[in-house]
CSV table of N, CA and C in Angstrom, one decimal:
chain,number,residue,atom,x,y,z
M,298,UNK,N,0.8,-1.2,0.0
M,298,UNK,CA,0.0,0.0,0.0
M,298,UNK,C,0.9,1.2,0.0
M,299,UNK,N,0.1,2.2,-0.7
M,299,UNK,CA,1.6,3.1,-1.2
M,299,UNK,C,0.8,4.6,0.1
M,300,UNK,N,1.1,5.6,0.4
M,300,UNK,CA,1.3,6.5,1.5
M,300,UNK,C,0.0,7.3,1.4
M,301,UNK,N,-0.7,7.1,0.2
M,301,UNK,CA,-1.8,8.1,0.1
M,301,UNK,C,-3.1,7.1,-0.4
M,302,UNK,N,-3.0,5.9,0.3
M,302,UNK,CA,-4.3,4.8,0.8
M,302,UNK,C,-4.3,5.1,2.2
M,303,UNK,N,-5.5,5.2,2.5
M,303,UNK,CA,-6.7,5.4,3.7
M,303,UNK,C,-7.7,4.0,3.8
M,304,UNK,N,-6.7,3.3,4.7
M,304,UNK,CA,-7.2,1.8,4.8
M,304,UNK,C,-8.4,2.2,5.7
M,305,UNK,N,-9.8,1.3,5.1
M,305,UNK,CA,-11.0,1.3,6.1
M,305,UNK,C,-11.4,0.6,7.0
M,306,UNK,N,-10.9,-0.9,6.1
M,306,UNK,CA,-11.5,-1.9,7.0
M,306,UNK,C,-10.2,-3.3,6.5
M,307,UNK,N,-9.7,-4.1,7.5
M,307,UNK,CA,-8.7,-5.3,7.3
M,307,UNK,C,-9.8,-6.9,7.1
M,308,UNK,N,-9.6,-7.7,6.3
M,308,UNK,CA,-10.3,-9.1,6.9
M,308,UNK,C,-9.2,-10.1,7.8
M,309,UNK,N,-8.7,-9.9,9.0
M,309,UNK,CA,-7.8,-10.4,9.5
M,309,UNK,C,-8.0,-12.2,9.3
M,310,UNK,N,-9.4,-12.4,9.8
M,310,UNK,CA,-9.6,-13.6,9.3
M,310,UNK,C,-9.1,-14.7,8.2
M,311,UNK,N,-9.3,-13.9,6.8
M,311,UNK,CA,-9.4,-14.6,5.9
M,311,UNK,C,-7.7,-15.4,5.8
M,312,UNK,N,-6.7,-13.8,5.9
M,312,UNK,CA,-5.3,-14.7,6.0
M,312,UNK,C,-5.5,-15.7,6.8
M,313,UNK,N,-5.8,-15.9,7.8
M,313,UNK,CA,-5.9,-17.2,8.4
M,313,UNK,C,-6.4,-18.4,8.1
M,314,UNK,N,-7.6,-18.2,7.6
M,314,UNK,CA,-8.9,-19.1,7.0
M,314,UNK,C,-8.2,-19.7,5.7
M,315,UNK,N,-7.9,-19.1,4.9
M,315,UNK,CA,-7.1,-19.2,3.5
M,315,UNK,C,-5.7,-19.0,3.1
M,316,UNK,N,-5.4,-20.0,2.1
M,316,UNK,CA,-4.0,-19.2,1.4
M,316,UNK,C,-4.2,-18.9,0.5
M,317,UNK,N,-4.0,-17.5,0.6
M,317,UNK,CA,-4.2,-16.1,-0.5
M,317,UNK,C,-3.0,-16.4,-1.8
M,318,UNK,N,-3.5,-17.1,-3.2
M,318,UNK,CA,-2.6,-17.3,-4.1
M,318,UNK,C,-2.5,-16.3,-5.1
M,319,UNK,N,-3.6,-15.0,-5.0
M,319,UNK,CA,-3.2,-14.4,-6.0
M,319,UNK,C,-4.2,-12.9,-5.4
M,320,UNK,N,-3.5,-11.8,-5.6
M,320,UNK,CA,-4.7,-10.5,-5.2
M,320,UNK,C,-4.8,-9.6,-6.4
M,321,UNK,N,-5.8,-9.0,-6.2
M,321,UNK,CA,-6.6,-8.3,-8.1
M,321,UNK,C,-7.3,-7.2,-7.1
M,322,UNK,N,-6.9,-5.9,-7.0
M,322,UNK,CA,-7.6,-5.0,-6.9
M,322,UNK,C,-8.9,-4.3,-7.8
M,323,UNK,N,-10.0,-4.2,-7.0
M,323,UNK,CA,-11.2,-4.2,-7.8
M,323,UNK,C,-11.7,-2.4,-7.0
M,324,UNK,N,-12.4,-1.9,-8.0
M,324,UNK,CA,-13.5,-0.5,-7.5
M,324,UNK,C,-14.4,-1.1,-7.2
M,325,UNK,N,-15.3,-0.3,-6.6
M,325,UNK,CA,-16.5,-0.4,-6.1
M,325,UNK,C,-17.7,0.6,-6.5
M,326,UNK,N,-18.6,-0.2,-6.8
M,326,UNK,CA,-20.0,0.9,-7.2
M,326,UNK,C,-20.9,1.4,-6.3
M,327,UNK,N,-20.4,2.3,-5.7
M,327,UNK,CA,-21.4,3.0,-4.3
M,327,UNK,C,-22.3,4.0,-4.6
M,328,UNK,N,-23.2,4.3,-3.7
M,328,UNK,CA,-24.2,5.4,-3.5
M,328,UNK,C,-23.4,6.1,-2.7
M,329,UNK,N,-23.7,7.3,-2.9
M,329,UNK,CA,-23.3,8.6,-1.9
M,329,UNK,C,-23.3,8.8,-0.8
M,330,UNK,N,-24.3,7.7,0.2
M,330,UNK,CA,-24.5,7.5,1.5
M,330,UNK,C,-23.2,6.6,1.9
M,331,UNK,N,-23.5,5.5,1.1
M,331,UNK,CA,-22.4,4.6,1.3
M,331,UNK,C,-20.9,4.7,1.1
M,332,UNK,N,-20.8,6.1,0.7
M,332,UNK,CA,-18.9,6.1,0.3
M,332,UNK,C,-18.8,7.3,2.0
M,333,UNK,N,-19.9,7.9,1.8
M,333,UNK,CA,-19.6,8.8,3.4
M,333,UNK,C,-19.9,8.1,4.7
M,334,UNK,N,-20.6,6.8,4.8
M,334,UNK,CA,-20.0,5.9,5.8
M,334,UNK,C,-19.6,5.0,5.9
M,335,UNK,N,-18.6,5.0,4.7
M,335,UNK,CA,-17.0,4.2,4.6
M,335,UNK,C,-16.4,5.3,4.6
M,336,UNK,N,-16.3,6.5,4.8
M,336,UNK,CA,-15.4,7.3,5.6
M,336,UNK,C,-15.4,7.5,6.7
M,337,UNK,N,-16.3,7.3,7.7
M,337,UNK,CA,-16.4,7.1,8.9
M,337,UNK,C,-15.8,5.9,9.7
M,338,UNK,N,-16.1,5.0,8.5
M,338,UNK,CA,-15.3,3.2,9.0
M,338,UNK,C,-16.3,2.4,9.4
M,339,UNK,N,-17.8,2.7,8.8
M,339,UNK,CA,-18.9,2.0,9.2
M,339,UNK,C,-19.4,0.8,8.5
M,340,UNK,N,-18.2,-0.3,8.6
M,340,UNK,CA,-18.3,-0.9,7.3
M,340,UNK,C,-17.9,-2.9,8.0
M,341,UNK,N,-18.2,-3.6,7.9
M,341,UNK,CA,-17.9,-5.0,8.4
M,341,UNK,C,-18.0,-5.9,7.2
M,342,UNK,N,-16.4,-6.2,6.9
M,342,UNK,CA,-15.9,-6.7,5.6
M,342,UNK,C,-15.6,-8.3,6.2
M,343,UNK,N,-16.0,-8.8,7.5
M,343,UNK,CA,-15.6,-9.9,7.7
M,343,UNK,C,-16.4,-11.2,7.0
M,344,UNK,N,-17.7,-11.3,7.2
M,344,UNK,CA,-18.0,-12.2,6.5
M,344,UNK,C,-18.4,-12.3,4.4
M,345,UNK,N,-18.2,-11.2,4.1
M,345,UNK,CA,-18.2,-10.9,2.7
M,345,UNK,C,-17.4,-11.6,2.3
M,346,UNK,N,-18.0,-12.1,1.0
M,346,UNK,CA,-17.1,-13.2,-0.4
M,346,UNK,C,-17.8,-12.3,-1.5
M,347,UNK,N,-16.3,-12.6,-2.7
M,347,UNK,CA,-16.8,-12.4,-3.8
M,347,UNK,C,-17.5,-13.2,-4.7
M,348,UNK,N,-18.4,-13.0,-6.0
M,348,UNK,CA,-18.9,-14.1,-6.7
M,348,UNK,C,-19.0,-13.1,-8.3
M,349,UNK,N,-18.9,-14.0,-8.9
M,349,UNK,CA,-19.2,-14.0,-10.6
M,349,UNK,C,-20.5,-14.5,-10.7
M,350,UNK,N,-21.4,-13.3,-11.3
M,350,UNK,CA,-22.8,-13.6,-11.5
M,350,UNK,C,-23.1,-13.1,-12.9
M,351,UNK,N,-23.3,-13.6,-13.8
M,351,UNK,CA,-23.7,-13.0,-15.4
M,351,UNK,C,-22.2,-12.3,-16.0
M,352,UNK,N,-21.7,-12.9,-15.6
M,352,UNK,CA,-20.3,-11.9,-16.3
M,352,UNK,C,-20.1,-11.2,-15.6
M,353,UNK,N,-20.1,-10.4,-14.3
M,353,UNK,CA,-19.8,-9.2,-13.5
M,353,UNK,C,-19.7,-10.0,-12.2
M,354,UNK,N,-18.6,-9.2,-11.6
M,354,UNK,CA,-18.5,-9.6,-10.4
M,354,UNK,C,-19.2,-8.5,-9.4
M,355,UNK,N,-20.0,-9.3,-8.0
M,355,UNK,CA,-20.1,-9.2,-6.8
M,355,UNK,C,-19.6,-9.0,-5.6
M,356,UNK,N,-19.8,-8.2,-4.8
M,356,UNK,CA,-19.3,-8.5,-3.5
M,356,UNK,C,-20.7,-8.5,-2.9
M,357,UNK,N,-20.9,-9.7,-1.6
M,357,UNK,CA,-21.9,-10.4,-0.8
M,357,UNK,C,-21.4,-10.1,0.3
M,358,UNK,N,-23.0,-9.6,1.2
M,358,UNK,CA,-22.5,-9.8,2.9
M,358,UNK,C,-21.6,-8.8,2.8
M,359,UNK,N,-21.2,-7.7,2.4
M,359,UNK,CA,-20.9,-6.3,2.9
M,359,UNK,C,-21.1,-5.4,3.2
M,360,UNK,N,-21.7,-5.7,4.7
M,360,UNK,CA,-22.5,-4.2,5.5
M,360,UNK,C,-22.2,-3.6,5.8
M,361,UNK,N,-22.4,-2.4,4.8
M,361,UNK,CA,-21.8,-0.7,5.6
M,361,UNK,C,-23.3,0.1,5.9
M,362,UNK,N,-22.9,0.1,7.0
M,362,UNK,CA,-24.0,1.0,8.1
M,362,UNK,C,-24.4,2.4,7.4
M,363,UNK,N,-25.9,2.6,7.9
M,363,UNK,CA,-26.3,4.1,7.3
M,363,UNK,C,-25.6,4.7,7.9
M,364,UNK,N,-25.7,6.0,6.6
M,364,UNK,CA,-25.0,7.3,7.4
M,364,UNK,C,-25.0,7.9,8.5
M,365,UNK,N,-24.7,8.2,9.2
M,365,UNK,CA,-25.5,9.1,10.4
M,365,UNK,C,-25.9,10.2,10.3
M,366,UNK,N,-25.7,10.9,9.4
M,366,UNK,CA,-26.1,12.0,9.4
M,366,UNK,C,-27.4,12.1,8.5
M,367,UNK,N,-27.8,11.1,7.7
M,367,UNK,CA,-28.8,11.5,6.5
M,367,UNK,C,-29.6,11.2,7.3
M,368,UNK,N,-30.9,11.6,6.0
M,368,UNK,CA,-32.1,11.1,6.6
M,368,UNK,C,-32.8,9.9,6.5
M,369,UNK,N,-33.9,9.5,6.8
M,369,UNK,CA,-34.0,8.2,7.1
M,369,UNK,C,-34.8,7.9,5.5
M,370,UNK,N,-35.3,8.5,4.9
M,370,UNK,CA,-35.4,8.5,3.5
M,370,UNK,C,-34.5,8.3,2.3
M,371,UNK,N,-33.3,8.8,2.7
M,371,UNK,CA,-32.5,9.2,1.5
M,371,UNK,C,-31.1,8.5,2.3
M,372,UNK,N,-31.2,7.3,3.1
M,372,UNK,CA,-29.9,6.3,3.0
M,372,UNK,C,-30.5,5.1,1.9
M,373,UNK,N,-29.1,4.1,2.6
M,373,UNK,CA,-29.0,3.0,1.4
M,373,UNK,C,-29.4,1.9,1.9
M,374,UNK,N,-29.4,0.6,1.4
M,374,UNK,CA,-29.3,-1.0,1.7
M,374,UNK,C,-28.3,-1.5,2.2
M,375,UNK,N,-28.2,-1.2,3.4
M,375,UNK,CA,-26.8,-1.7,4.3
M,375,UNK,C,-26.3,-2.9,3.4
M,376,UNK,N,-27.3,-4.2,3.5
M,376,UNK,CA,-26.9,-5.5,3.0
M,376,UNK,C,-26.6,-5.7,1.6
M,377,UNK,N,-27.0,-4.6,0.5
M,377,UNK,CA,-27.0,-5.0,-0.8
M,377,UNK,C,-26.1,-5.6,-1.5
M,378,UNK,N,-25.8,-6.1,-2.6
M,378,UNK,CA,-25.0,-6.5,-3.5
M,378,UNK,C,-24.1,-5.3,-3.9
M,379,UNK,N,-22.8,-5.0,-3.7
M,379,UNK,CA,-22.0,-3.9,-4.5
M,379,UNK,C,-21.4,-4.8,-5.2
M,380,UNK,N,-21.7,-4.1,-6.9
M,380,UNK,CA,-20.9,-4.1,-7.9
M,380,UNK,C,-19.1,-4.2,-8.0
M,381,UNK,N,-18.4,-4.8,-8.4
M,381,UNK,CA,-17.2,-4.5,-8.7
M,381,UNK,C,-16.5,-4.6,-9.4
M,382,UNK,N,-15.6,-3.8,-10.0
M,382,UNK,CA,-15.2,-3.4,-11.5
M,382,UNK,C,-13.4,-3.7,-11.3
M,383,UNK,N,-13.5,-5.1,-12.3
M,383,UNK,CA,-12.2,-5.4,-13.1
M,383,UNK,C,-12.3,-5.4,-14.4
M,384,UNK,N,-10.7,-5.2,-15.2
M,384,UNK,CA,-10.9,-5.7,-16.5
M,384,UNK,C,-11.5,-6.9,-16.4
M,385,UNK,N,-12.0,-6.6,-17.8
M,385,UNK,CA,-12.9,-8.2,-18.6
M,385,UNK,C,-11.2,-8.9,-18.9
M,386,UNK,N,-10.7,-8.6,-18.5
M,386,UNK,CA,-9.6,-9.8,-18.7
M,386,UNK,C,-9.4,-10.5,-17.6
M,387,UNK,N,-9.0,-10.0,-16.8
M,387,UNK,CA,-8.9,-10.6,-15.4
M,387,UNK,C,-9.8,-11.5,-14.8
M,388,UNK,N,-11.3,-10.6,-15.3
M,388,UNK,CA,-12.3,-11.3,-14.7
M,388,UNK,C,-12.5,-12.8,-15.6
M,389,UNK,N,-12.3,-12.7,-16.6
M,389,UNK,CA,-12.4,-14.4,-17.0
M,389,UNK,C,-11.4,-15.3,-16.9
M,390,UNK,N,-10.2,-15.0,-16.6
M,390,UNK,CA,-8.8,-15.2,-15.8
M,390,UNK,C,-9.0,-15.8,-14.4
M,391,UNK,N,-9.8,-14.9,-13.9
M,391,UNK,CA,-10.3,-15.3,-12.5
M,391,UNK,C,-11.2,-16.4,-12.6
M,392,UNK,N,-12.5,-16.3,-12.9
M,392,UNK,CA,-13.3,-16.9,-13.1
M,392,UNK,C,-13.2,-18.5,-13.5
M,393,UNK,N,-12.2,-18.6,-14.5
M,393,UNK,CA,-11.8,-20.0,-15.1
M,393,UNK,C,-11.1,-20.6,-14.2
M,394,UNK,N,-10.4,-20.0,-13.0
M,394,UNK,CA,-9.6,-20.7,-12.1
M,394,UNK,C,-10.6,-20.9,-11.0
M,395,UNK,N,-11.1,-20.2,-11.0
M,395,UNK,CA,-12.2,-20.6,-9.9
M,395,UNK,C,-13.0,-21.8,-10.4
M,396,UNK,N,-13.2,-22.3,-11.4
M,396,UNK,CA,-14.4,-22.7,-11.5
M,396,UNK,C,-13.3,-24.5,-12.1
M,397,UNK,N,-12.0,-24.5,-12.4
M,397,UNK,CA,-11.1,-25.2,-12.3
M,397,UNK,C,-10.6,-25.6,-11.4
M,398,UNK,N,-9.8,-24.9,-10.2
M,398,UNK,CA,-9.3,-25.4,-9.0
M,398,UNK,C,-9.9,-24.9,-7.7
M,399,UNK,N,-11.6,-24.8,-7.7
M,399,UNK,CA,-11.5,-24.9,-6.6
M,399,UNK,C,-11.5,-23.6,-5.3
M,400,UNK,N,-11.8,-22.5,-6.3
M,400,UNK,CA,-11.0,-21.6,-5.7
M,400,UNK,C,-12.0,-20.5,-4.7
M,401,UNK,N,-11.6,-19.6,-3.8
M,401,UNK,CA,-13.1,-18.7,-3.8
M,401,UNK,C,-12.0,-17.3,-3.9
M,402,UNK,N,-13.1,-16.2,-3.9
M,402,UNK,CA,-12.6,-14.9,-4.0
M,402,UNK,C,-13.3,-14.2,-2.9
M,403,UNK,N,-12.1,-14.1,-1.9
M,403,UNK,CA,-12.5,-13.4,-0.2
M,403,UNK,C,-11.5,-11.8,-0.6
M,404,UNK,N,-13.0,-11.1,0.0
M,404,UNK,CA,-12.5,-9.8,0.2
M,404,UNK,C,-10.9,-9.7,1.2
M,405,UNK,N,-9.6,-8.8,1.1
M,405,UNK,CA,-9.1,-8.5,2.4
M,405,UNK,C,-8.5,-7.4,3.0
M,406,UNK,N,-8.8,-6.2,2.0
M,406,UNK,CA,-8.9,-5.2,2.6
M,406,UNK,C,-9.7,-4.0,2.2
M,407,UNK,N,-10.1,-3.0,2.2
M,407,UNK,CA,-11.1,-2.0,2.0
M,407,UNK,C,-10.4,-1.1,2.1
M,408,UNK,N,-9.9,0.2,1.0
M,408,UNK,CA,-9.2,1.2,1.5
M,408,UNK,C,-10.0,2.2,0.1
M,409,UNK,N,-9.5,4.0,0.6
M,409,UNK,CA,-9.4,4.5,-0.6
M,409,UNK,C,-8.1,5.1,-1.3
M,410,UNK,N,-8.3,5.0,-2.2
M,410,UNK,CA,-6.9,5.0,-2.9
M,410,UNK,C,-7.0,6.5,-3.8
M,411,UNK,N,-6.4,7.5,-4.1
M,411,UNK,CA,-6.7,8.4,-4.6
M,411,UNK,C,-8.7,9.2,-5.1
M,412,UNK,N,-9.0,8.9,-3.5
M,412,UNK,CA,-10.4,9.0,-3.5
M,412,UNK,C,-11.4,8.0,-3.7
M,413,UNK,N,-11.2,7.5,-4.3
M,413,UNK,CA,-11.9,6.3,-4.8
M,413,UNK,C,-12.0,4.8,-4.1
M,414,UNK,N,-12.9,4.1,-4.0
M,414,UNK,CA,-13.2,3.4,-2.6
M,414,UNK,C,-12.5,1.8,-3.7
M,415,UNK,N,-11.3,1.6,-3.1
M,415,UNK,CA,-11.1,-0.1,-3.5
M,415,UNK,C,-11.0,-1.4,-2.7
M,416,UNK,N,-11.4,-2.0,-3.2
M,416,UNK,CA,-11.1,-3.6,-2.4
M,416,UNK,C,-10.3,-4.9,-2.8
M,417,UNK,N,-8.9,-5.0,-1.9
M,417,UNK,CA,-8.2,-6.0,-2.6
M,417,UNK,C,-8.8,-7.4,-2.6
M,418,UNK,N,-9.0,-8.2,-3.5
M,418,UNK,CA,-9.9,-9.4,-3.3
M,418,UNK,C,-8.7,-10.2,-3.3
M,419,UNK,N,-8.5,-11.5,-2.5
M,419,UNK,CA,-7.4,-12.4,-2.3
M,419,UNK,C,-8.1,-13.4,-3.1
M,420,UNK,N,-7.5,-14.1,-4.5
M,420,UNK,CA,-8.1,-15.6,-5.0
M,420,UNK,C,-7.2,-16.6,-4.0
M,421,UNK,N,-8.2,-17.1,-3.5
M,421,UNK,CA,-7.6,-17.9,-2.1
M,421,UNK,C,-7.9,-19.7,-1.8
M,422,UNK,N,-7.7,-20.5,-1.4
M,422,UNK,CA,-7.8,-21.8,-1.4
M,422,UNK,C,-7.9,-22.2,0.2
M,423,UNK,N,-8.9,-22.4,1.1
M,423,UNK,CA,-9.5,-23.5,2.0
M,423,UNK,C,-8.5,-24.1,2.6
M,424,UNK,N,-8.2,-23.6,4.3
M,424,UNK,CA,-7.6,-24.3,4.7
M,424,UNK,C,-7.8,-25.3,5.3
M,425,UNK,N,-7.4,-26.3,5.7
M,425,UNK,CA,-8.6,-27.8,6.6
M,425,UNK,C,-7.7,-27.3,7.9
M,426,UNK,N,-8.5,-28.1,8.8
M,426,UNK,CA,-7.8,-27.9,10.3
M,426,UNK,C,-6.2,-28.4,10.4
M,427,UNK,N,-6.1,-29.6,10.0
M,427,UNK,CA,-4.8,-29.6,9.8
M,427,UNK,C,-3.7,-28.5,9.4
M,428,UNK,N,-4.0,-28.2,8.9
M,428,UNK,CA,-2.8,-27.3,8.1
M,428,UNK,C,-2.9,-26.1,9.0
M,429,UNK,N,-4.2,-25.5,9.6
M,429,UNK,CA,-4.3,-24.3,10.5
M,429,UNK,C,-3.3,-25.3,11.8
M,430,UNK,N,-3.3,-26.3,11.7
M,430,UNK,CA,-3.0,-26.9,13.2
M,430,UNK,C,-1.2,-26.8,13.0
M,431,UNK,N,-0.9,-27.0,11.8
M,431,UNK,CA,0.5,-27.1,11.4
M,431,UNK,C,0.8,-26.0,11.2
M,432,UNK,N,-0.1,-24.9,11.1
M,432,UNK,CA,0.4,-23.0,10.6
M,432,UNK,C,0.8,-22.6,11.7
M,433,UNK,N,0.0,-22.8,13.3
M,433,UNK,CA,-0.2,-22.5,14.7
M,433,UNK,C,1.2,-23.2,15.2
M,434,UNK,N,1.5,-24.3,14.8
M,434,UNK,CA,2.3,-24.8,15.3
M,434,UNK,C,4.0,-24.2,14.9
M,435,UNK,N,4.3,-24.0,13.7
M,435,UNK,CA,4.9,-22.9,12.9
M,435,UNK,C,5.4,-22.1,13.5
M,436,UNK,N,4.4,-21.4,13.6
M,436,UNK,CA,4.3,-19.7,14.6
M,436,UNK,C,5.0,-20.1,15.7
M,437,UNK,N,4.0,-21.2,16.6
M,437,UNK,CA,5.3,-21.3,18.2
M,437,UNK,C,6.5,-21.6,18.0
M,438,UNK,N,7.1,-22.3,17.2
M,438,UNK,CA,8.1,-22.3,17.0
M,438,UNK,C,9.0,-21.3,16.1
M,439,UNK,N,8.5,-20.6,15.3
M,439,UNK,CA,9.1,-18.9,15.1
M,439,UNK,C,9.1,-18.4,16.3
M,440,UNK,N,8.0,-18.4,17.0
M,440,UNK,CA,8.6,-17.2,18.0
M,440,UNK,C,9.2,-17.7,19.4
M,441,UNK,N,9.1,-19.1,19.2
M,441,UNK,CA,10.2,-20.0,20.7
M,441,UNK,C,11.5,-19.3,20.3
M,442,UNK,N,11.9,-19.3,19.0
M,442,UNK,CA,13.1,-19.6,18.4
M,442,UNK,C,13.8,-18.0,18.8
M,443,UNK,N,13.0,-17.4,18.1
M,443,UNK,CA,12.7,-15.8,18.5
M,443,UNK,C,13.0,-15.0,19.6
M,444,UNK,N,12.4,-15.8,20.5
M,444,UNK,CA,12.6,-15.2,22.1
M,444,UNK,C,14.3,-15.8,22.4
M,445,UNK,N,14.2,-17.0,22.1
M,445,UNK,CA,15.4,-17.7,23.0
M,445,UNK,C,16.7,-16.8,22.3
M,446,UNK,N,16.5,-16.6,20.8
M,446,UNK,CA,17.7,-15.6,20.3
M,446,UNK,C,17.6,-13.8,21.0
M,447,UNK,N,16.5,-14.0,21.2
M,447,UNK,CA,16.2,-12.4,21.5
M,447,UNK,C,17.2,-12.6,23.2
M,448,UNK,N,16.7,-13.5,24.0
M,448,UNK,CA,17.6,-13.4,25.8
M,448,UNK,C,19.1,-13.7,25.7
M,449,UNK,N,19.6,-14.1,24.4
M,449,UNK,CA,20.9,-14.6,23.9
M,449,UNK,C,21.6,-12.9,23.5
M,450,UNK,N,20.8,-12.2,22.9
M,450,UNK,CA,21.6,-11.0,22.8
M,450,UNK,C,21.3,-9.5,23.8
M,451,UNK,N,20.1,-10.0,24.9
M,451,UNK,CA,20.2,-9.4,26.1
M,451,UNK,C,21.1,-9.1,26.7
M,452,UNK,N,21.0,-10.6,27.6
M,452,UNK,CA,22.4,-10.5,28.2
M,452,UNK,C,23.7,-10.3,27.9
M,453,UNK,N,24.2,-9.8,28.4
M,453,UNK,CA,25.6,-9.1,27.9
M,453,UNK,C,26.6,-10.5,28.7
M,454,UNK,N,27.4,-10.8,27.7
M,454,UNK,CA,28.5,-12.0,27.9
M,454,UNK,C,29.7,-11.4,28.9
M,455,UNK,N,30.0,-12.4,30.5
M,455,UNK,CA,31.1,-11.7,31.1
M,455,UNK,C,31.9,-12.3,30.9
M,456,UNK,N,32.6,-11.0,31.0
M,456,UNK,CA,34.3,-11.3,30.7
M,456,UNK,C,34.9,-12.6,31.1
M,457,UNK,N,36.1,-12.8,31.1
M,457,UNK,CA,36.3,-14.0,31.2
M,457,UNK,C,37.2,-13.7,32.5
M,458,UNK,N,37.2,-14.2,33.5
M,458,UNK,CA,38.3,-14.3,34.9
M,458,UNK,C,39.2,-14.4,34.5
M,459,UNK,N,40.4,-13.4,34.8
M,459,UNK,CA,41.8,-13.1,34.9
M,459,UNK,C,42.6,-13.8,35.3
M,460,UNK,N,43.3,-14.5,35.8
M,460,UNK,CA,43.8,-15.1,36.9
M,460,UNK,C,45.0,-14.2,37.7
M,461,UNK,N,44.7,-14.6,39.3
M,461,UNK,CA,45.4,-13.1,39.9
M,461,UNK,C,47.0,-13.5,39.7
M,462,UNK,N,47.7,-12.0,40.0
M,462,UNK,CA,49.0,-12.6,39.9
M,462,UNK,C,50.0,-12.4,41.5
């Protein structure tokens, strides 16, 4: 992410849940209510997936909360379907792998990027418990390893005894 993205919202989950094989940054088609309470951060990108429906892609299950400030006439559909815009290359690029290996398209982050509201979508692959059980296991051992080198260059090494004369 380069210095002039304004991240909204993280899916911490999904890195977990998935191995993220490939990311495709997509726009977003919002209403005016909905881009001013994604600037507030009124937005819960956790359970949202992407889908290919008629040739266009989707994002599902992405609730961004009404504005607070509008009126109760003139907000949006928290729960709706938002549109999201890739090349037509990519998207049948995507699509064919998905529909080949298996694959899904999890939102994993929400930011705006020179104003404009984008979402990086991770093409990602299903982890089984196993493998979360061997990732977890991984980690303790990164950071056993980690600490014991970290108390290794704490302490300061003493000198070595002189012998008197």
């Amino acid at each position: 992410m380069t210095p002039d993205n304004k991240v909204i919202a993280t899916n911490r989950r999904a890195r977990r849940d998935y191995k993220v094989l490939n990311e495709y940054e997509a726009g977003l088609v919002l209403v005016g209510s909905e881009v001013k309470s994604l600037r507030e951060s009124n937005v819960t990108l956790a359970e949202s997936y992407a889908r290919i429906f008629d040739g266009e892609l989707w994002l599902q299950s992405l609730h961004i909360a009404p504005y607070s400030r509008a009126s109760a006439t003139g907000n949006h559909d928290p729960d709706r379907a938002k549109k999201l815009l890739l090349h037509r290359s990519e998207l049948t690029r995507i699509k064919a792998r998905l529909d080949q290996e298996r694959l899904t398209l999890v939102p994993l982050s929400l930011y705006f990027k020179h104003g404009k509201a984008k979402v990086l979508l991770g093409l990602a692959r299903g982890h089984r418990r196993s493998d979360k059980r061997q990732a977890i296991a991984e980690r303790d051992a990164r950071n056993e390893a980690r600490q014991a080198t970290g108390r290794n260059k704490a302490s300061p090494q003493k000198p070595a005894d002189t012998p008197a004369r």
